[in-house]
PDB file of C-alpha atoms in Angstrom:
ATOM      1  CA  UNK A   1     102.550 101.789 107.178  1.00 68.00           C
ATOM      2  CA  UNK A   2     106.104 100.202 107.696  1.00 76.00           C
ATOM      3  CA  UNK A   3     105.638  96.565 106.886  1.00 89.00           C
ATOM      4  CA  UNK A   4     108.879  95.421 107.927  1.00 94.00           C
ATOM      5  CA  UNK A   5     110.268  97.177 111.404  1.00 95.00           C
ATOM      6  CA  UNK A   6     113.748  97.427 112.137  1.00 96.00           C
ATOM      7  CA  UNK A   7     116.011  98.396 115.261  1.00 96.00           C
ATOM      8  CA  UNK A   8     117.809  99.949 116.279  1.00 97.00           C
ATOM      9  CA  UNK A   9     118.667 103.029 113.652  1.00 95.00           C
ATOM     10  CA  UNK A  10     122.591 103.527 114.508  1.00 96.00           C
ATOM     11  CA  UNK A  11     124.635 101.104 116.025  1.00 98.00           C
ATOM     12  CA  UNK A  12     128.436 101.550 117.143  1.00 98.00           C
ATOM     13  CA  UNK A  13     129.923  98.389 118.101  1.00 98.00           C
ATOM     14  CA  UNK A  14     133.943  97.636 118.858  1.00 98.00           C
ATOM     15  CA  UNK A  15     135.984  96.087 116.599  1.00 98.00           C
ATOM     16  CA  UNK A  16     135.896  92.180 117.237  1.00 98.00           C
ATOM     17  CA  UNK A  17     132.314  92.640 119.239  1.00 98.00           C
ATOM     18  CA  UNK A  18     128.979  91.422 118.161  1.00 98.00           C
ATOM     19  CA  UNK A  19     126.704  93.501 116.167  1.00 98.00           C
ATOM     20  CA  UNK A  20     122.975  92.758 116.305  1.00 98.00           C
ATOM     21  CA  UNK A  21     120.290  93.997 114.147  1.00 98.00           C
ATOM     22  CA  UNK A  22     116.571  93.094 114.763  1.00 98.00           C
ATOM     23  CA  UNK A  23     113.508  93.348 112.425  1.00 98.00           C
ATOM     24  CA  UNK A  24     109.933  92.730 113.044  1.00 97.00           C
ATOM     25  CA  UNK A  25     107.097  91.854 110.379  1.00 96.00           C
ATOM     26  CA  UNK A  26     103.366  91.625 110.571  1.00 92.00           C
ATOM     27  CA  UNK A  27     102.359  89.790 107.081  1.00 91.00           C
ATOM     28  CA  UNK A  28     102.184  85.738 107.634  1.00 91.00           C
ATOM     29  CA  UNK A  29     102.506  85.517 103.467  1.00 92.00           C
ATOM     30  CA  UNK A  30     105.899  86.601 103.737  1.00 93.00           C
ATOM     31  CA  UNK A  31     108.087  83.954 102.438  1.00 91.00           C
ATOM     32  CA  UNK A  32     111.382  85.459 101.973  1.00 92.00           C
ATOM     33  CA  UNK A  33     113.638  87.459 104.306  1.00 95.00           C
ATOM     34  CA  UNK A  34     117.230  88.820 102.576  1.00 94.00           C
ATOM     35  CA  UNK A  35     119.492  91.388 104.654  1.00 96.00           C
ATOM     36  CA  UNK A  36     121.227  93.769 102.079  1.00 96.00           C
ATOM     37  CA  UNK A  37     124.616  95.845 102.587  1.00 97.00           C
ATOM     38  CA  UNK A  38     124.653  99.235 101.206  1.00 95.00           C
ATOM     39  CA  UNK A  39     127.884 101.644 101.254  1.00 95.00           C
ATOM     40  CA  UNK A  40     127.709 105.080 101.283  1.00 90.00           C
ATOM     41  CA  UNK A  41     127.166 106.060  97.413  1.00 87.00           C
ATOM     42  CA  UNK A  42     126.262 102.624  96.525  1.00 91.00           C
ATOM     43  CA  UNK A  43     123.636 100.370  95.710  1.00 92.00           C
ATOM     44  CA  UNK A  44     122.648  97.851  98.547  1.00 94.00           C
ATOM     45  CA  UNK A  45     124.016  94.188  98.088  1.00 94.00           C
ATOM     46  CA  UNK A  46     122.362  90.865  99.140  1.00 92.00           C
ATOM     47  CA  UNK A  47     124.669  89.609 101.828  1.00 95.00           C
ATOM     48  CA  UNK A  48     122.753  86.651 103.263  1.00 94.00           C
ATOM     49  CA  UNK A  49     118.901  85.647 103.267  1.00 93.00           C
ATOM     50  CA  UNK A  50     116.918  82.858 104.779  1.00 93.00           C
ATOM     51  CA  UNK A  51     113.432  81.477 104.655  1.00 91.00           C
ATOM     52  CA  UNK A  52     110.789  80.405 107.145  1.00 89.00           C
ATOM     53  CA  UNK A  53     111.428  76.607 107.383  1.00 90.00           C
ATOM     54  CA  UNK A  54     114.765  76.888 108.753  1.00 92.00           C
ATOM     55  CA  UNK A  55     115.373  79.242 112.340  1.00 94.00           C
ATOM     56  CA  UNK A  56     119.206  80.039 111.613  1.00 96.00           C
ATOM     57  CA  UNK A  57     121.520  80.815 108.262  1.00 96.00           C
ATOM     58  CA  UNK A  58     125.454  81.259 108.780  1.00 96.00           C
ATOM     59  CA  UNK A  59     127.760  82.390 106.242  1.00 95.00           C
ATOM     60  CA  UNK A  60     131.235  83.382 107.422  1.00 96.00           C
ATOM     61  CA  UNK A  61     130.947  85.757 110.060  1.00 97.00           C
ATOM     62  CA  UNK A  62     126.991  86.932 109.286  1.00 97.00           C
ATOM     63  CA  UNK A  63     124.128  84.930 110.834  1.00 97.00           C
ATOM     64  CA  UNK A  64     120.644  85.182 110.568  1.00 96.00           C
ATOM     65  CA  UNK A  65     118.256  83.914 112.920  1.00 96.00           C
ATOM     66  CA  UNK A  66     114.362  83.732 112.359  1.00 96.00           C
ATOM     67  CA  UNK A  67     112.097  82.715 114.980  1.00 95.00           C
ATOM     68  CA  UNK A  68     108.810  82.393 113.031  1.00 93.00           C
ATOM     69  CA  UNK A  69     105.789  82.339 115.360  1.00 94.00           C
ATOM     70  CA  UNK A  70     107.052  85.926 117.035  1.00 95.00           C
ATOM     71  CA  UNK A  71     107.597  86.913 113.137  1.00 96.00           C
ATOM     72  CA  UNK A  72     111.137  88.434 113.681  1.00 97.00           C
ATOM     73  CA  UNK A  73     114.170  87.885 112.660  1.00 97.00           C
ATOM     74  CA  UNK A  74     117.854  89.303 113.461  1.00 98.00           C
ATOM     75  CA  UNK A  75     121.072  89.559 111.988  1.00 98.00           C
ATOM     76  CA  UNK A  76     124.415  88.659 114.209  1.00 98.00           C
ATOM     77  CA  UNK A  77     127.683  90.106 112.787  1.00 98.00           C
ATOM     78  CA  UNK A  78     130.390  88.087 114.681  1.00 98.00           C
ATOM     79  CA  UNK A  79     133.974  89.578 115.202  1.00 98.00           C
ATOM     80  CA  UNK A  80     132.315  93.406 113.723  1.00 98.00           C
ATOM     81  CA  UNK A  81     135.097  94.900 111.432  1.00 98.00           C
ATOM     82  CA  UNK A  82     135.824  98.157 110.767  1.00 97.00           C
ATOM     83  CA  UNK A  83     135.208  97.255 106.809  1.00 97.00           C
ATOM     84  CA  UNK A  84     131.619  96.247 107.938  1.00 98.00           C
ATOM     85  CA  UNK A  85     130.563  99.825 108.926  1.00 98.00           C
ATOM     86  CA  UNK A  86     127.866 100.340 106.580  1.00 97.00           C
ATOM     87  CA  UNK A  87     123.626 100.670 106.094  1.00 96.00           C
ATOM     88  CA  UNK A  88     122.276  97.319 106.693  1.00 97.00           C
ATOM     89  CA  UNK A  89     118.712  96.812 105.397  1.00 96.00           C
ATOM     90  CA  UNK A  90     116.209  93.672 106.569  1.00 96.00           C
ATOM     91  CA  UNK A  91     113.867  92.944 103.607  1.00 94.00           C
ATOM     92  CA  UNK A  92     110.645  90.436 103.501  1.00 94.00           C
ATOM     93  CA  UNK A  93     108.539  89.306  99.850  1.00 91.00           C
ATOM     94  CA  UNK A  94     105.253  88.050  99.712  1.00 89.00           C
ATOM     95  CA  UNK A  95     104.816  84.531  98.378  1.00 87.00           C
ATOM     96  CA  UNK A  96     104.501  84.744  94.926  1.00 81.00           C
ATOM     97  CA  UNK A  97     105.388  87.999  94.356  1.00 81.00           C
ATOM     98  CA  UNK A  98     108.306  89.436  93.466  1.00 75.00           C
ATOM     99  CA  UNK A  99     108.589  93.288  94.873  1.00 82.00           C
ATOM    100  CA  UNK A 100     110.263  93.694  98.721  1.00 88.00           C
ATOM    101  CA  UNK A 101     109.507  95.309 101.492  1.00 91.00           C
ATOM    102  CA  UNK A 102     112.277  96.950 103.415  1.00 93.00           C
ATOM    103  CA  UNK A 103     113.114  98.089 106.577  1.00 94.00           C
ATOM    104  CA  UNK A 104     113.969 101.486 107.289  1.00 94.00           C
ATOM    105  CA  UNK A 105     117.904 100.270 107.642  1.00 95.00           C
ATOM    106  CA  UNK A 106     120.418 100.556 110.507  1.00 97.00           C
ATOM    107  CA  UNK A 107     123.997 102.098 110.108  1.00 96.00           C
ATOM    108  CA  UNK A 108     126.210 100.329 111.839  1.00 98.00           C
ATOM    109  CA  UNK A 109     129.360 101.985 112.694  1.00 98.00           C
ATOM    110  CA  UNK A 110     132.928  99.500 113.491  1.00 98.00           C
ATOM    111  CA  UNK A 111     135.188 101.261 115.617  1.00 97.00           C
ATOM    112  CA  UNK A 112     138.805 100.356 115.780  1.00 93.00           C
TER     113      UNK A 112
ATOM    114  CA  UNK B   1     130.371  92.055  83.341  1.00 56.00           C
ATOM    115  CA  UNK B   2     127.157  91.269  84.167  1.00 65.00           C
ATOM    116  CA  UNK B   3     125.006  93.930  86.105  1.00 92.00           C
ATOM    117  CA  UNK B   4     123.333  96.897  86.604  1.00 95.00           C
ATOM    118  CA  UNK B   5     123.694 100.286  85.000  1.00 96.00           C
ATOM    119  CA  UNK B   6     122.052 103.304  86.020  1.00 96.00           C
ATOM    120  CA  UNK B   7     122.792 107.243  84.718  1.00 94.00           C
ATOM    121  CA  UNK B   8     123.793 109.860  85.535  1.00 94.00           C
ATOM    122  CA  UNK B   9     125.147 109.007  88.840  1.00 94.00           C
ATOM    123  CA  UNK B  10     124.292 112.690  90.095  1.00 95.00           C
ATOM    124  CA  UNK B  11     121.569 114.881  88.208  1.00 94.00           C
ATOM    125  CA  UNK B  12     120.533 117.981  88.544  1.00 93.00           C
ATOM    126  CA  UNK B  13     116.744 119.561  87.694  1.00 90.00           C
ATOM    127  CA  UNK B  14     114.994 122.821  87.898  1.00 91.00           C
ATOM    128  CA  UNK B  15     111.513 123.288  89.543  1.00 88.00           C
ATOM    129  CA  UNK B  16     108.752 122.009  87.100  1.00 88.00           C
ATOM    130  CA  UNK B  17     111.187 120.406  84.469  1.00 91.00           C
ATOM    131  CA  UNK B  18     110.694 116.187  84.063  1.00 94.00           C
ATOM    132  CA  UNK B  19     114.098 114.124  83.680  1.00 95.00           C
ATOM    133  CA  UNK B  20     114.703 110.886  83.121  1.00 96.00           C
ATOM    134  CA  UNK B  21     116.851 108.120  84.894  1.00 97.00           C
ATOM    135  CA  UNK B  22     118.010 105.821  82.952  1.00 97.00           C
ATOM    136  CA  UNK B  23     118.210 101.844  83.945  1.00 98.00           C
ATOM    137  CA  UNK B  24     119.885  98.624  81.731  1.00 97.00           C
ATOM    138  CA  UNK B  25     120.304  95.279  82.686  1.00 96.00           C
ATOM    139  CA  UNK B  26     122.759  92.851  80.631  1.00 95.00           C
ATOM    140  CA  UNK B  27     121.559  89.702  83.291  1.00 92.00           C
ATOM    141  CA  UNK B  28     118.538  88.767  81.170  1.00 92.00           C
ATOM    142  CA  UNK B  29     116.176  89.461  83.818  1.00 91.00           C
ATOM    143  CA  UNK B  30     112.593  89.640  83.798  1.00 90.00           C
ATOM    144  CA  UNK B  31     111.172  91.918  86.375  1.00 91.00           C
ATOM    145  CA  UNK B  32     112.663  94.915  86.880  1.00 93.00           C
ATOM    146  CA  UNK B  33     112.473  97.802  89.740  1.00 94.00           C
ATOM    147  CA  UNK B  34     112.755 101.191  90.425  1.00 96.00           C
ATOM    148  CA  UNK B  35     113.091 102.417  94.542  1.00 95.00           C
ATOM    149  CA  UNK B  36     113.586 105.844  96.309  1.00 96.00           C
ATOM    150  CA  UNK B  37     115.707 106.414  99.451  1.00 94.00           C
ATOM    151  CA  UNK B  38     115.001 109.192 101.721  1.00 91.00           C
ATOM    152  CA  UNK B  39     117.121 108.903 104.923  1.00 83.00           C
ATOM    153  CA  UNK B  40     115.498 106.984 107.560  1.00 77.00           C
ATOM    154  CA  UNK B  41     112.934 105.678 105.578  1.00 80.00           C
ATOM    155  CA  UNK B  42     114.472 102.780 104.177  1.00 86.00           C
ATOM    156  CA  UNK B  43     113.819 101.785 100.415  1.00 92.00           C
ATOM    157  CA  UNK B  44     109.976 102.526  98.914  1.00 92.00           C
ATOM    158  CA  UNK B  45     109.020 100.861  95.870  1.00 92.00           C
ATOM    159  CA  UNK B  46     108.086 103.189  92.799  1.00 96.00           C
ATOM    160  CA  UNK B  47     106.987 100.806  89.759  1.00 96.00           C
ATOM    161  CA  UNK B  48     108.206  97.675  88.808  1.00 93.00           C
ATOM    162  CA  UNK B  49     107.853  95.289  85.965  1.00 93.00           C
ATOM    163  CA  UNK B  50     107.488  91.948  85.472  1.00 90.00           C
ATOM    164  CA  UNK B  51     107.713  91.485  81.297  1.00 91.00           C
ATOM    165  CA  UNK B  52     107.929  93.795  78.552  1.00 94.00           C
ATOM    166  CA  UNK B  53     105.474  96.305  77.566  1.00 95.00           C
ATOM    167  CA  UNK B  54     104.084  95.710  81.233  1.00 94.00           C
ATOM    168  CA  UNK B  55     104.375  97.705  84.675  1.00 95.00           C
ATOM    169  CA  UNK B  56     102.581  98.201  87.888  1.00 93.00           C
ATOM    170  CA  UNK B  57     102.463 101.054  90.270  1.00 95.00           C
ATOM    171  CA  UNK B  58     104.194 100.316  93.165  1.00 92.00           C
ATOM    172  CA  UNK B  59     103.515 102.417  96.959  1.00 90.00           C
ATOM    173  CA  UNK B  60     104.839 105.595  95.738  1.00 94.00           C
ATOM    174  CA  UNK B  61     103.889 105.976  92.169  1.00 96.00           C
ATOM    175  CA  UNK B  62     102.329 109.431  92.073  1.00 96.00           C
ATOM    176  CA  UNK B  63     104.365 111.872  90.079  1.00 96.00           C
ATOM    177  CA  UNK B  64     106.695 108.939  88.229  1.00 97.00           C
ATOM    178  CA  UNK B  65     106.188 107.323  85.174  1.00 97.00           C
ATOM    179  CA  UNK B  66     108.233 104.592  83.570  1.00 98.00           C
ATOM    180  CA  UNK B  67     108.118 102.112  80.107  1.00 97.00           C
ATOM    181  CA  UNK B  68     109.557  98.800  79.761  1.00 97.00           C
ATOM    182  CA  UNK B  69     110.013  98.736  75.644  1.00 97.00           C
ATOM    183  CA  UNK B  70     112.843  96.720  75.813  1.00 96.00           C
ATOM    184  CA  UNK B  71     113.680  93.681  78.797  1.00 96.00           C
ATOM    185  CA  UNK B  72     117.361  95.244  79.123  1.00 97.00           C
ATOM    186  CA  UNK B  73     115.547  98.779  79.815  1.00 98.00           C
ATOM    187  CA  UNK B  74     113.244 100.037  82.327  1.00 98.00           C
ATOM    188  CA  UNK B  75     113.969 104.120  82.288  1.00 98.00           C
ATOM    189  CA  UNK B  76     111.961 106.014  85.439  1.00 98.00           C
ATOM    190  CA  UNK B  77     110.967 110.079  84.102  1.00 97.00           C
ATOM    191  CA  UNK B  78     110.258 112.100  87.463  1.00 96.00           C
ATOM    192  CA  UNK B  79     107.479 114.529  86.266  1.00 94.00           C
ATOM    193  CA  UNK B  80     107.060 117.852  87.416  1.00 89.00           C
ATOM    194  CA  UNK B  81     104.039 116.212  89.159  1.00 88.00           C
ATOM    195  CA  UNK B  82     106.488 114.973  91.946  1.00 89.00           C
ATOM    196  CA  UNK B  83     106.552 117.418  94.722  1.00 88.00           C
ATOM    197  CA  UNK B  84     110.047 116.379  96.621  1.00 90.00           C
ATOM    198  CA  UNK B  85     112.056 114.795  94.304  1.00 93.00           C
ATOM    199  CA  UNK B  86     115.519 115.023  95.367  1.00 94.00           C
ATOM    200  CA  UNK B  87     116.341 111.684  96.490  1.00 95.00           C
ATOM    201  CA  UNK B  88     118.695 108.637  95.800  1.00 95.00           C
ATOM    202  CA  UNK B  89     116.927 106.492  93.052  1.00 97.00           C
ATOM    203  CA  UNK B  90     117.669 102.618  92.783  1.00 96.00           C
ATOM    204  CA  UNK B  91     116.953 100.308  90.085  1.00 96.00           C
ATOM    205  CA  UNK B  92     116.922  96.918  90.309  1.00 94.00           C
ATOM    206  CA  UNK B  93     116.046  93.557  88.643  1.00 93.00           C
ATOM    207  CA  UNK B  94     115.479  89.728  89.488  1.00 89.00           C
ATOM    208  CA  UNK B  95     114.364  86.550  87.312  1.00 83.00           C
ATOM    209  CA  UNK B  96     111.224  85.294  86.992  1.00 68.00           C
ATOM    210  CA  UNK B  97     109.381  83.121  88.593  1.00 53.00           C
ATOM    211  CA  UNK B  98     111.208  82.323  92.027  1.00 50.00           C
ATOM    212  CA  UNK B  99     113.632  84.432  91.710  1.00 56.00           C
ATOM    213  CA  UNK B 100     115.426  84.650  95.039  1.00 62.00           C
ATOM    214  CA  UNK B 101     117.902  87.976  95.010  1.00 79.00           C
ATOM    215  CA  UNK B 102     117.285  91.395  93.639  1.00 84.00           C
ATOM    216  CA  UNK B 103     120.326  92.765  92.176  1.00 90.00           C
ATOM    217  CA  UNK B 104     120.626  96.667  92.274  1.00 93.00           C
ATOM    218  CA  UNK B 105     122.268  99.522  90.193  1.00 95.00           C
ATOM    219  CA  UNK B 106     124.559 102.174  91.889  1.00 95.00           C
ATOM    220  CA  UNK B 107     122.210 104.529  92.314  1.00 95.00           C
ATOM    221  CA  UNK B 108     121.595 108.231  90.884  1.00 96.00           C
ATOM    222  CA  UNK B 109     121.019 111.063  92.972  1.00 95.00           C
ATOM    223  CA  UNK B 110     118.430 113.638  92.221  1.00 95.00           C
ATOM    224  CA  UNK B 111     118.328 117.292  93.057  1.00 95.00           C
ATOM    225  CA  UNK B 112     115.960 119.476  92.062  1.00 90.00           C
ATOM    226  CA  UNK B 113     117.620 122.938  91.993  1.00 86.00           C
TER     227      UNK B 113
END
């Protein structure tokens, strides 16, 4: 059973447009909720995370936002680059624990 | 640097043969991890470890085994138990307690042959 949903699988957005990438979780004790970066080849890379007392993160051009009582949160790529085309994966951890659950990752696709 | 190293970065096994992937850390970490990638399925937890001489299974443990000797190490041998094995294998590790971002290897990419 997934524990963390995401959507949509592929995404193909234009250069300078908005890329969106939603995930859905079902466990309340989650208390942690990083998006990674992964390039083809690569390991993923934590690019931004956020946790349930605040409802938005920015950092540069990445945003998350996290509406906790539907228990989903989204990340917002503003002005998508062709250098951002990559596997984006939403993650969640249990309080107190230290393992994550991931999503089942999106590839997003920047086209000139 | 500071980081992750994982090897090989491509391996190659024959039906009912076990290998091991190797995994060192040089960010004095406690808990380390070890996840498969299969496309579309996102990242599944294998074992991971919290302190040495300690590990728990994680959701995909059957046909894996692993040993945490050293806190620097935390090698993963796919048995011949495992019935698909080819697959992208990550390592990872985080400090301990509160830790707040996992920091992954490069990967190494299993084919069983």
């Amino acid at each position: 059973q997934q524990q963390v949903k995401q959507s949509p699988q592929s995404l193909i957005v234009q250069k300078g447009g908005i890329s969106i990438i939603n995930c859905a979780y079902e466990n309340t004790a989650f208390d942690y909720f990083p998006w990674y970066q992964q390039f083809p080849g690569k390991g993923p890379a934590l690019l931004i995370a956020i946790r349930p007392d605040v409802s938005e993160k920015k950092e540069g051009r990445f945003t998350i936002s996290f509406n906790k009582s539907a228990k989903q949160f989204s990340l917002h790529i503003m002005d998508s680059q062709p250098g951002d085309s990559a596997t984006y994966f939403c993650a969640a951890r249990p309080a107190g624990a230290n393992n994550l659950f991931f999503g089942t990752g999106t590839r997003l696709t920047v086209i000139p | 640097d500071g980081g992750i190293t994982q090897s090989p970065k491509y391996l190659f096994r024959k039906e009912g043969q076990n290998v091991t992937l190797s995994c060192e850390q040089n960010l004095n970490h406690d808990a380390m991890y070890w996840y498969r990638q299969d496309p579309g399925q996102g990242l599944r937890l294998i074992y991971y470890s919290q302190i040495v001489n300690d590990f728990q299974k994680g959701d995909i443990a059957e046909g894996y085994s692993v040993s945490r000797e050293k806190k620097e190490s935390f090698p993963l041998t796919v048995t011949s138990a495992q019935k698909n094995p080819t697959a992208f294998y990550l390592c990872a590790s985080s400090s301990v307690p509160g830790h707040t971002e996992a920091f992954f290897g490069q990967g190494t990419r299993l084919t069983v042959v």
